[in-house]
Coordinates of C-alpha atoms in Angstrom, one line a residue:
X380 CA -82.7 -43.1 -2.7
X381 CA -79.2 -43.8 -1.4
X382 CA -78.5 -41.4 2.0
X383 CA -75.0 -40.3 2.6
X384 CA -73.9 -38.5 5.9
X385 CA -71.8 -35.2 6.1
X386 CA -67.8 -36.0 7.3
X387 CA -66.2 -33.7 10.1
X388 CA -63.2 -31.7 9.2
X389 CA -61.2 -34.4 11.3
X390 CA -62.3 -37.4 8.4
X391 CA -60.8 -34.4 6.1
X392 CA -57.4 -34.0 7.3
X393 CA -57.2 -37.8 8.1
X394 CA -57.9 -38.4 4.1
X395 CA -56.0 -35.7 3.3
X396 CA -52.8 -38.0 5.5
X397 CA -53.8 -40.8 4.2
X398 CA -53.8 -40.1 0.9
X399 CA -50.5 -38.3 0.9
X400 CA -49.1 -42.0 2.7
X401 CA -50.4 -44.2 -0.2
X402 CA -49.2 -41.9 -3.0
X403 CA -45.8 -41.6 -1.5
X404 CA -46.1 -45.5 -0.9
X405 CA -46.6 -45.8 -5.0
X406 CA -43.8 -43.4 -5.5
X407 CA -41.6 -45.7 -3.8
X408 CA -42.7 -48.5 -5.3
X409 CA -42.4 -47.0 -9.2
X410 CA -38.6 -46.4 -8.4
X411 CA -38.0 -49.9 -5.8
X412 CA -39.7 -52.1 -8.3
X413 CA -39.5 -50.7 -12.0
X414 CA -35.9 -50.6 -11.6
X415 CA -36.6 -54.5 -12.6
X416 CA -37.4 -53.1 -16.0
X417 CA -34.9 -50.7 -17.0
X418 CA -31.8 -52.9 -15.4
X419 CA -31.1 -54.1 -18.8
X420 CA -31.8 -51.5 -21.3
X421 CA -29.5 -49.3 -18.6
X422 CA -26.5 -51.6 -18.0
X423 CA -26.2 -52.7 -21.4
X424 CA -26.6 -48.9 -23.2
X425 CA -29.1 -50.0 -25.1
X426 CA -30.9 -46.7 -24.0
X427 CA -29.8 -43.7 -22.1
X428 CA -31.0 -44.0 -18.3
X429 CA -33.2 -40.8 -18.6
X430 CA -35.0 -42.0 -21.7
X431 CA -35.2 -45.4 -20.0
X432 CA -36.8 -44.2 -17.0
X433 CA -39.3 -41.9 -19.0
X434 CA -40.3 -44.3 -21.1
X435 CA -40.6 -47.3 -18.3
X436 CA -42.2 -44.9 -16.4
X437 CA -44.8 -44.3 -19.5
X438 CA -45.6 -48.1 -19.9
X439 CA -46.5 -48.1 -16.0
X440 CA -48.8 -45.1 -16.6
X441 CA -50.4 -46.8 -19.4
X442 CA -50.3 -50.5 -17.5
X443 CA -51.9 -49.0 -14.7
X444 CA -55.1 -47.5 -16.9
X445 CA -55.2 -50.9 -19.0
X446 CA -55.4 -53.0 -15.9
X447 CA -58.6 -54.0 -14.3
X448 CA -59.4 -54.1 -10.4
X449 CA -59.5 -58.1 -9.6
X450 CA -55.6 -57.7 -8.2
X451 CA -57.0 -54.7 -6.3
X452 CA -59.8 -56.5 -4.5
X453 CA -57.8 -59.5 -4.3
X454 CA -55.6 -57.7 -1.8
X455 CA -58.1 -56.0 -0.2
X456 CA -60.4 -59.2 1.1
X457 CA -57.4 -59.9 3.6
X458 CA -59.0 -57.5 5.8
X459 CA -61.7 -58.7 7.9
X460 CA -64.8 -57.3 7.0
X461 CA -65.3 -55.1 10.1
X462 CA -61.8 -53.9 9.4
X463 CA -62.6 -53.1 5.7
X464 CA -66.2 -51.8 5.9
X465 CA -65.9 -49.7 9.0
X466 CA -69.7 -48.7 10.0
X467 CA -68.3 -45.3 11.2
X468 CA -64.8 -45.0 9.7
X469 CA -63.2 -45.3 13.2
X470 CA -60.9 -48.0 12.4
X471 CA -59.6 -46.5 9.4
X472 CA -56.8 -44.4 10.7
X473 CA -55.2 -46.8 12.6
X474 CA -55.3 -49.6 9.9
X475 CA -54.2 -47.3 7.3
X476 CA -51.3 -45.6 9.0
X477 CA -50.1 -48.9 10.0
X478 CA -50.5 -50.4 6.9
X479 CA -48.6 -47.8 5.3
X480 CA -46.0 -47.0 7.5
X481 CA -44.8 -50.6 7.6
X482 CA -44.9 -51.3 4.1
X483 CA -43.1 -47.8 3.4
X484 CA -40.1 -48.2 6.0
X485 CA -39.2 -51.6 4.8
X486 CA -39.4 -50.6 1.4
X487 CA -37.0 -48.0 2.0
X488 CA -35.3 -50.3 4.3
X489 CA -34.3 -52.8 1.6
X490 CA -33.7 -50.1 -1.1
X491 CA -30.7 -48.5 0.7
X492 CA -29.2 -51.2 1.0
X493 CA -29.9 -51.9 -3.1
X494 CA -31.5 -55.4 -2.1
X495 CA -34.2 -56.1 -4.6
X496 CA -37.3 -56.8 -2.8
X497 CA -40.9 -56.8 -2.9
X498 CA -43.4 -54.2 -2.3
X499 CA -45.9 -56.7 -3.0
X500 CA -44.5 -58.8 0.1
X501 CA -44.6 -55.6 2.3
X502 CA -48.5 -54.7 1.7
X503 CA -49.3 -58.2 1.9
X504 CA -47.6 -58.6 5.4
X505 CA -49.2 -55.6 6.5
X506 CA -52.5 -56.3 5.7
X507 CA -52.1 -59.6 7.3
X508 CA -50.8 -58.2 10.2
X509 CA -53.8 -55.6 10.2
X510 CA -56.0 -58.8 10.4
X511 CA -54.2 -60.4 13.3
X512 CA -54.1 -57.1 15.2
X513 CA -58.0 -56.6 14.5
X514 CA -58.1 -60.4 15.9
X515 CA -56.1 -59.8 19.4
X516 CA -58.0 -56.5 19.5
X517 CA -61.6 -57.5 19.6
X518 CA -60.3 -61.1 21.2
X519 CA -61.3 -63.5 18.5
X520 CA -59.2 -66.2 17.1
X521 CA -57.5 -66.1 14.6
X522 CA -59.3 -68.7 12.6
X523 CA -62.2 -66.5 12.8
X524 CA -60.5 -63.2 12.1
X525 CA -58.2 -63.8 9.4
X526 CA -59.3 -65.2 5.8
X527 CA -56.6 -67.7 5.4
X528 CA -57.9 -68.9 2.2
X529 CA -57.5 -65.8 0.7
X530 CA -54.3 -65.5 2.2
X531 CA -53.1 -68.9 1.4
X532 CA -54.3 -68.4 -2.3
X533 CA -52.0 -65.1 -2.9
X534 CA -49.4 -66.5 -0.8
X535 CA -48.7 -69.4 -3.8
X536 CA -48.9 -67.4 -6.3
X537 CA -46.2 -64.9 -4.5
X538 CA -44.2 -68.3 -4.4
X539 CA -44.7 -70.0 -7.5
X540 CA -44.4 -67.1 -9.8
X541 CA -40.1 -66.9 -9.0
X542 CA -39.7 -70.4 -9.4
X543 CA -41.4 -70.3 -12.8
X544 CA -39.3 -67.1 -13.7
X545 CA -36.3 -69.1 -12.6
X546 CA -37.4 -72.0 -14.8
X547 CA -38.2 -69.9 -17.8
X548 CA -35.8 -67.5 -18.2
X549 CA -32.9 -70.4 -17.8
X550 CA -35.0 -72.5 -20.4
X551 CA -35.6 -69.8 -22.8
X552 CA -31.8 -68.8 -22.3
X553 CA -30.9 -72.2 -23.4
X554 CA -32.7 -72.1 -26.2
X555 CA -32.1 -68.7 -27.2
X556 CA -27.8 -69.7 -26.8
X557 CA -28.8 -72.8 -29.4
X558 CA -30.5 -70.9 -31.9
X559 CA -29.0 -67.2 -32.3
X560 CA -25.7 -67.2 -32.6
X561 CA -24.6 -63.3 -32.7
X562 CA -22.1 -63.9 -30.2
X563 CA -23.0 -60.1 -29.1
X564 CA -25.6 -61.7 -26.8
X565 CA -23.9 -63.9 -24.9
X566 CA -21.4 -61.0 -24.0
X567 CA -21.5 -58.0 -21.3
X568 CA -21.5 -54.3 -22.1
X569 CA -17.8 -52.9 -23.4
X570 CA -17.7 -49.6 -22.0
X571 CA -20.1 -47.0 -23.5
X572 CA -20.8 -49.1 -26.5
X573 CA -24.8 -50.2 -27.5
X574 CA -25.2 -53.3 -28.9
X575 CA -26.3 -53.8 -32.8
X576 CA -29.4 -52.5 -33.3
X577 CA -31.5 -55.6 -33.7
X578 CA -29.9 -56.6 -29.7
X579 CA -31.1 -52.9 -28.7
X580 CA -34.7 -53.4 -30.0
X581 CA -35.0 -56.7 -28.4
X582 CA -34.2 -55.4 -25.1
X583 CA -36.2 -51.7 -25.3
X584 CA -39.4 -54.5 -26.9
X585 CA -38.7 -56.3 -23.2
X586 CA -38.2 -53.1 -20.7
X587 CA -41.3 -51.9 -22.5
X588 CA -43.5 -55.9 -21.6
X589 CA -42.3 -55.5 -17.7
X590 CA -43.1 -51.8 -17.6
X591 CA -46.3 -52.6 -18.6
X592 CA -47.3 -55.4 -17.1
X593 CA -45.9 -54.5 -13.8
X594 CA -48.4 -51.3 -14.1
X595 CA -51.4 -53.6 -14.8
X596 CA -50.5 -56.1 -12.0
X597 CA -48.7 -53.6 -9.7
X598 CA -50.8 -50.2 -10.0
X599 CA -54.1 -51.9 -9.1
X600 CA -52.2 -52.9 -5.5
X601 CA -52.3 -49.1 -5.2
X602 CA -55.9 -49.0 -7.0
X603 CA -56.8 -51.2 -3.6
X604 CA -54.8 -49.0 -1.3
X605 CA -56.4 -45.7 -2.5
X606 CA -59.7 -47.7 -2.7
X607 CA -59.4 -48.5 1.3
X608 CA -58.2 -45.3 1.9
X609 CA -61.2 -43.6 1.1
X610 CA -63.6 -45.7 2.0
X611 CA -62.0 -46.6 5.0
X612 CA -62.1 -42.5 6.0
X613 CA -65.4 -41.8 4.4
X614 CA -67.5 -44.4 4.0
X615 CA -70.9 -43.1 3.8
X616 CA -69.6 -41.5 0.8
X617 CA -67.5 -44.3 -0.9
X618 CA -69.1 -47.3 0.4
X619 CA -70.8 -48.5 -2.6
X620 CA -70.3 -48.1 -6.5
X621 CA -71.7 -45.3 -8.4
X622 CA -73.7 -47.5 -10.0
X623 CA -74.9 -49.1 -7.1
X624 CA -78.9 -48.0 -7.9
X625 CA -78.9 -50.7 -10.6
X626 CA -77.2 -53.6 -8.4
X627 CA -79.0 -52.9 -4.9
X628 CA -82.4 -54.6 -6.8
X629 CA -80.1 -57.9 -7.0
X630 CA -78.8 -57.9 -3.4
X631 CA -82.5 -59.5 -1.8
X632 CA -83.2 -62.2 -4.3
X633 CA -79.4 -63.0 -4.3
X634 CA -79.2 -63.1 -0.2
X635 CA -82.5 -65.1 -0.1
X636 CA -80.6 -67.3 -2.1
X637 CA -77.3 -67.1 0.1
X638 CA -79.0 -67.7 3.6
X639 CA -79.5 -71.3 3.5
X640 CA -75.8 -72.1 2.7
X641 CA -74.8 -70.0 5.3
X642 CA -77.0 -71.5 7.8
X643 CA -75.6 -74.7 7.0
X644 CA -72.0 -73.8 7.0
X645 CA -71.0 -70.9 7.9
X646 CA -71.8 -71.4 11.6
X647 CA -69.5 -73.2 14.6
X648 CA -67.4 -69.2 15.0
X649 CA -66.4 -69.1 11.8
X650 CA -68.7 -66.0 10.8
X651 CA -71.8 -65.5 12.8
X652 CA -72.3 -61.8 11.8
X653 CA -72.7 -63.6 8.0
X654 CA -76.0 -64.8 9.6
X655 CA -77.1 -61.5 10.8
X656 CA -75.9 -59.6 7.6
X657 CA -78.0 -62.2 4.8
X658 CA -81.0 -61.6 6.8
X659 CA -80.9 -57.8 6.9
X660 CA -79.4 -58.2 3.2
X661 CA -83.1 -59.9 2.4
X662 CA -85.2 -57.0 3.3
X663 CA -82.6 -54.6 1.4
X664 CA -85.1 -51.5 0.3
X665 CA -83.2 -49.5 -2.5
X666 CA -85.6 -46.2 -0.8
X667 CA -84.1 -46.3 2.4
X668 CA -80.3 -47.6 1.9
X669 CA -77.1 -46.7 4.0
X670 CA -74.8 -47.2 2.3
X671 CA -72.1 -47.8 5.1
X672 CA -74.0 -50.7 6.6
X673 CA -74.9 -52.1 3.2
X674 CA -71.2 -52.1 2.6
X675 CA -70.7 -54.0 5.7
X676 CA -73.1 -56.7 5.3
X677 CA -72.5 -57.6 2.1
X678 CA -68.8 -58.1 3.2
X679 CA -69.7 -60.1 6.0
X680 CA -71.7 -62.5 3.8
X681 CA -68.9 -62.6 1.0
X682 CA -66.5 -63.9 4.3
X683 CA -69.0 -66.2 4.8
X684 CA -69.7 -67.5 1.4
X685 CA -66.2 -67.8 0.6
X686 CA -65.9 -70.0 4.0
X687 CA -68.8 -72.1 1.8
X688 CA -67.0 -72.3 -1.2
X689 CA -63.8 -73.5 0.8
X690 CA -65.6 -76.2 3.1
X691 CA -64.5 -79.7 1.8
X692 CA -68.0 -80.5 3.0
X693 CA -70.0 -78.8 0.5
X694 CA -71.4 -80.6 -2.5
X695 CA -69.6 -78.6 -6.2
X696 CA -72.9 -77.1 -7.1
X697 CA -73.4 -75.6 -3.4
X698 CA -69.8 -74.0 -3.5
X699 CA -70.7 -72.7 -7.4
X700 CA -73.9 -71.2 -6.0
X701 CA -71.5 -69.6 -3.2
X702 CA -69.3 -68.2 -6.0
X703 CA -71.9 -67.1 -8.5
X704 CA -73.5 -65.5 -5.3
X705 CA -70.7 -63.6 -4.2
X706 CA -69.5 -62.2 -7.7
X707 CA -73.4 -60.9 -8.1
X708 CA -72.8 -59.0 -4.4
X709 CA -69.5 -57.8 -5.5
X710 CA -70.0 -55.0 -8.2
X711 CA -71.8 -52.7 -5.5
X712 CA -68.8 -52.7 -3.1
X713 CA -65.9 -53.3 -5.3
X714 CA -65.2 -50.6 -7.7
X715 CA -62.4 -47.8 -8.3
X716 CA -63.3 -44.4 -10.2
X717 CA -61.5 -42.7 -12.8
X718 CA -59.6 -40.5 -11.0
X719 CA -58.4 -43.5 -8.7
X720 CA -56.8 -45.1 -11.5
X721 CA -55.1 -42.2 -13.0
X722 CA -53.7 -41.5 -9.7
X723 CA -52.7 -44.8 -9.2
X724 CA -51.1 -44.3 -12.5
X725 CA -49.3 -40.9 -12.1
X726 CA -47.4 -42.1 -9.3
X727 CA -46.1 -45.3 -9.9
X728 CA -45.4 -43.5 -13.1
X729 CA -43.6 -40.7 -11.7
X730 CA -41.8 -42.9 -9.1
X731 CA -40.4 -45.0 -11.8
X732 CA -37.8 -42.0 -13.0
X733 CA -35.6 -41.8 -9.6
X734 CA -34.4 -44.1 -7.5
X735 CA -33.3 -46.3 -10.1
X736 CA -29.4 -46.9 -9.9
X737 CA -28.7 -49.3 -6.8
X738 CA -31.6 -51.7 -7.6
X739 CA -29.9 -51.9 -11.7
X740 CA -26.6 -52.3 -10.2
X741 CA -27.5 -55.2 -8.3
X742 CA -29.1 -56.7 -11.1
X743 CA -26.3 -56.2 -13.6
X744 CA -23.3 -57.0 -11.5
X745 CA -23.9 -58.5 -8.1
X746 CA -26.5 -61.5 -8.8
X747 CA -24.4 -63.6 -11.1
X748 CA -20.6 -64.6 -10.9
X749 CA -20.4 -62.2 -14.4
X750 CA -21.8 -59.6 -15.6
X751 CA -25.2 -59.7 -17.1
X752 CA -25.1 -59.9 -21.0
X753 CA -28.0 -59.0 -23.3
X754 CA -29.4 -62.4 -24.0
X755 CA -29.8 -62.7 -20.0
X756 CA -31.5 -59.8 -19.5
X757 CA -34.0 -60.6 -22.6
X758 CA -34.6 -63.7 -21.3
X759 CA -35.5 -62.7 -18.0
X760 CA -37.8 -60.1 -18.6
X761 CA -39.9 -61.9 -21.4
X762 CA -40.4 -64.3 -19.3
X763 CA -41.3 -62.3 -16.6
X764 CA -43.4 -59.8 -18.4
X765 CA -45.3 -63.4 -19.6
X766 CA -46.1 -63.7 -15.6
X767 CA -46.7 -60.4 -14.4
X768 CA -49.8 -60.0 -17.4
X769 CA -51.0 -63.2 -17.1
X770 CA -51.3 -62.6 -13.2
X771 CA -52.6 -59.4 -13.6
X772 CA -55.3 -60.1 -15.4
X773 CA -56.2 -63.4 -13.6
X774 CA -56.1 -61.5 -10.1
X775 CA -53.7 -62.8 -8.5
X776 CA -50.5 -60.2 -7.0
X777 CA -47.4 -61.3 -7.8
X778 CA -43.9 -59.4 -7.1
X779 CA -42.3 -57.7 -10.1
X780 CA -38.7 -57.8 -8.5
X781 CA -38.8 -61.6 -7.2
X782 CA -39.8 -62.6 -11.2
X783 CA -37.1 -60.7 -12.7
X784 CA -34.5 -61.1 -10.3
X785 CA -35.0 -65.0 -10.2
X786 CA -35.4 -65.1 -14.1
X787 CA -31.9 -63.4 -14.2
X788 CA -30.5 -66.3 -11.5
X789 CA -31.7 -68.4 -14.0
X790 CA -29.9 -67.2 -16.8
X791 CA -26.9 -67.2 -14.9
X792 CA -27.2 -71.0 -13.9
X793 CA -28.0 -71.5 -17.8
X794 CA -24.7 -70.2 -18.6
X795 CA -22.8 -71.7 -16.4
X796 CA -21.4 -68.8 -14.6
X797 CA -23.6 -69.8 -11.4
X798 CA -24.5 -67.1 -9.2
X799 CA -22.8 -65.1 -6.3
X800 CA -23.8 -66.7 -3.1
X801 CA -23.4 -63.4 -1.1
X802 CA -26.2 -61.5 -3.0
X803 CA -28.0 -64.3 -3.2
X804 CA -27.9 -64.8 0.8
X805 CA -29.1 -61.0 1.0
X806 CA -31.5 -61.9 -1.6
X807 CA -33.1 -64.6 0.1
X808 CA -33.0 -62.8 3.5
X809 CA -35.0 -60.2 2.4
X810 CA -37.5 -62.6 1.0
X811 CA -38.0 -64.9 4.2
X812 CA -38.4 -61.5 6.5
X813 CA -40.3 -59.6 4.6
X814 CA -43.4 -61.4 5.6
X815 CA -42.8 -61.9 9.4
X816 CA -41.0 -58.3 10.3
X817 CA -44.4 -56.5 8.1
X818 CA -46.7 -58.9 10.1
X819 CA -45.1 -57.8 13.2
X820 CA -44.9 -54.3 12.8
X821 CA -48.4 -53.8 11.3
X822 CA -49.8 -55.9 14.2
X823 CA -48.0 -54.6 16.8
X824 CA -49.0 -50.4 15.0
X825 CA -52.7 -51.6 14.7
X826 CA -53.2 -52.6 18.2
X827 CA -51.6 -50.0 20.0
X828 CA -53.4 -46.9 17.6
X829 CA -56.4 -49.2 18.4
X830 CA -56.2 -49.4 22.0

């Protein structure tokens, strides 16, 4: 039987805080971020903004439940595994209040200003900066401390996902300009005035692919969030999955198989704890299982298998076995409950019907040298509600605002009318900073709590 141990009424009210930071995070990102979506519909009165927001905010609500949890983990694993399985919770508060507390005031930071930026940048730079504070902490390098794989691998798809939005929307604009030739599309809002019909339901058929896609892709960030949250506050309670009873039988055979890779690569600092964890790992009794320190040592051997799977010295069929090893272990420790999800859910929802108008002013007026017309909004977000699923599902975080902002940039350099260099400076200012300013904060936040 699987023991859990009572929490104190201090792991209560530091849940309770917690909790309230990573909702309110959520809310701010439903309102930063779907603004991407309703931009169009909005500026060009092809729906009223109250309807637009409802309904955006809908879409996210029913993204977020259609989504799964490989994003969500994704994230997640940039934590070093004493960070993210804390034995006794001890870390947790200090982790999650700087995690939060960076990603929140330069999310608000950016939105005053109506810059379109990326919440996704902003917990990514905080968790990274989490790991390099958890590295100067404990006086480790930061080879050893950080997963710079992981890191690496979200990091290209944070880059490559604009540049294919750029590419796509200006491509499908082209083509679009070539073929349709209602001259209504290729011309910005007069006044008050919807366009036809057939324009309107193009562009409601597009607000509704980014709302939802940015829920699938974008709510499971918070899934993660809510996910660390708790476990990181109670973990002998939310360590491992409810259905952990019928995956603890797996965890021996499948860490008798993981010990000899380990031994033969994951050794030299990279992970010794690995080595310690696979061997408790192989006398795992489901009778007598905690689950806090189950959660940790399966973590520490997924950090090291993943260092096997990412060692140009090991053979293909000794990185598969690493793999195929790894995504057994993970169903006991990855997970996210109902409730999470429609959490998750209800505030990125809710979040999306405020906050809207600086972010859709930006995009309608301020990133081109016109006005955006129908046909460039269209094109944009088809394109980038293409992305944003196709991520989502594969597990990889990408950013909802730089997708649709570049795919309107593209547009712009399709038609000729170029783009305004000041916005685009601000743009691209956010961008480079976001990463280096969250590192630094949530570094600087983590080590001093921790001290």
């Amino acid at each position: 039987m699987l023991h859990f141990a009572p929490y104190s009424v201090f792991s209560i009210l530091a849940l309770t805080t917690c909790f309230l930071l990573v909702c309110v995070f959520e809310f701010v990102n439903g309102f930063h971020d779907t603004a991407n979506a309703v931009a169009t519909v909005i500026y060009t009165h092809s729906l009223k903004p109250r309807v637009a927001v409802i309904w955006s905010g809908l879409m996210n609500f029913i993204g977020v439940l259609a989504g799964g949890i490989s994003v969500a983990y994704g994230l997640v694993e940039l934590l070093p595994a004493d960070v993210l399985s804390p034995p006794n919770g001890d870390p947790a508060v200090p982790m999650l209040i700087s995690l939060f507390g960076t990603a929140l005031a330069w999310n608000l930071f950016t939105w005053w200003f109506g810059i379109p930026n990326s919440s996704s940048h902003c917990v990514i730079g905080a968790l990274i900066g989490v790991a390099i504070g958890d590295a100067f902490l404990h006086t480790r390098g930061l080879a050893v401390s950080v997963d710079w794989t992981q890191i690496w691998k979200v990091l290209r798809a944070l880059a490559i996902s604009p540049i294919l939005g750029l590419v796509g929307a200006g491509g499908l604009y082209f083509i679009m300009k070539h073929l349709v030739k209602d001259p209504e599309l290729y011309q910005p809002p007069q006044g008050e005035k919807p366009p036809h019909r057939w324009v309107r339901g193009l562009l409601i058929l597009t607000c509704t692919g980014v709302s939802f896609s940015h829920g699938s892709n974008d709510g499971q960030k918070s899934i993660g969030l809510i996910m660390l949250t708790i476990i990181g506050i109670l973990p002998a309670t939310f360590a491992l999955s409810p259905n952990a009873t019928s995956y603890i039988p797996q965890i021996a055979p499948q860490a008798v198989i993981a010990a000899p890779l380990l031994q033969k690569y994951d050794h030299d600092g990279l992970r010794e704890e690995a080595l310690a964890s696979v061997q408790r790992l192989q006398t795992t009794d489901p009778a007598t299982v905690v689950p806090s320190m189950l959660r940790a040592d399966i973590y520490e051997v997924l950090a090291g298998l993943k260092a096997v799977a990412s060692n140009p010295e090991a053979s293909a069929t000794e990185k598969k076995s690493a793999k195929d090893i790894g995504a057994a272990l993970r169903p006991t420790v990855e997970y996210a409950p109902w409730w999470v999800r429609l959490l998750s859910a209800l505030c990125l929802g809710l979040g999306t019907m405020i906050g809207y108008k600086r972010i859709v002013h930006t995009l309608g007026e301020k990133i081109g040298n016109t006005h955006l017309t129908p046909a460039q909004g269209a094109s944009a977000e088809l394109v980038g509600a293409g992305l944003i699923a196709t991520a989502g599902y594969t597990g990889l975080p990408v950013s909802t605002t730089h997708i649709i902002t570049a795919g309107i940039a593209g547009t712009m350099v399709g038609s000729g009318s170029g783009i305004n260099p000041q916005m685009l400076t601000k743009i691209a200012l956010a961008w480079i900073f976001t990463l280096p300013i969250t590192i630094t904060i949530a570094a600087t936040l983590f080590y001093v709590i921790s001290m």
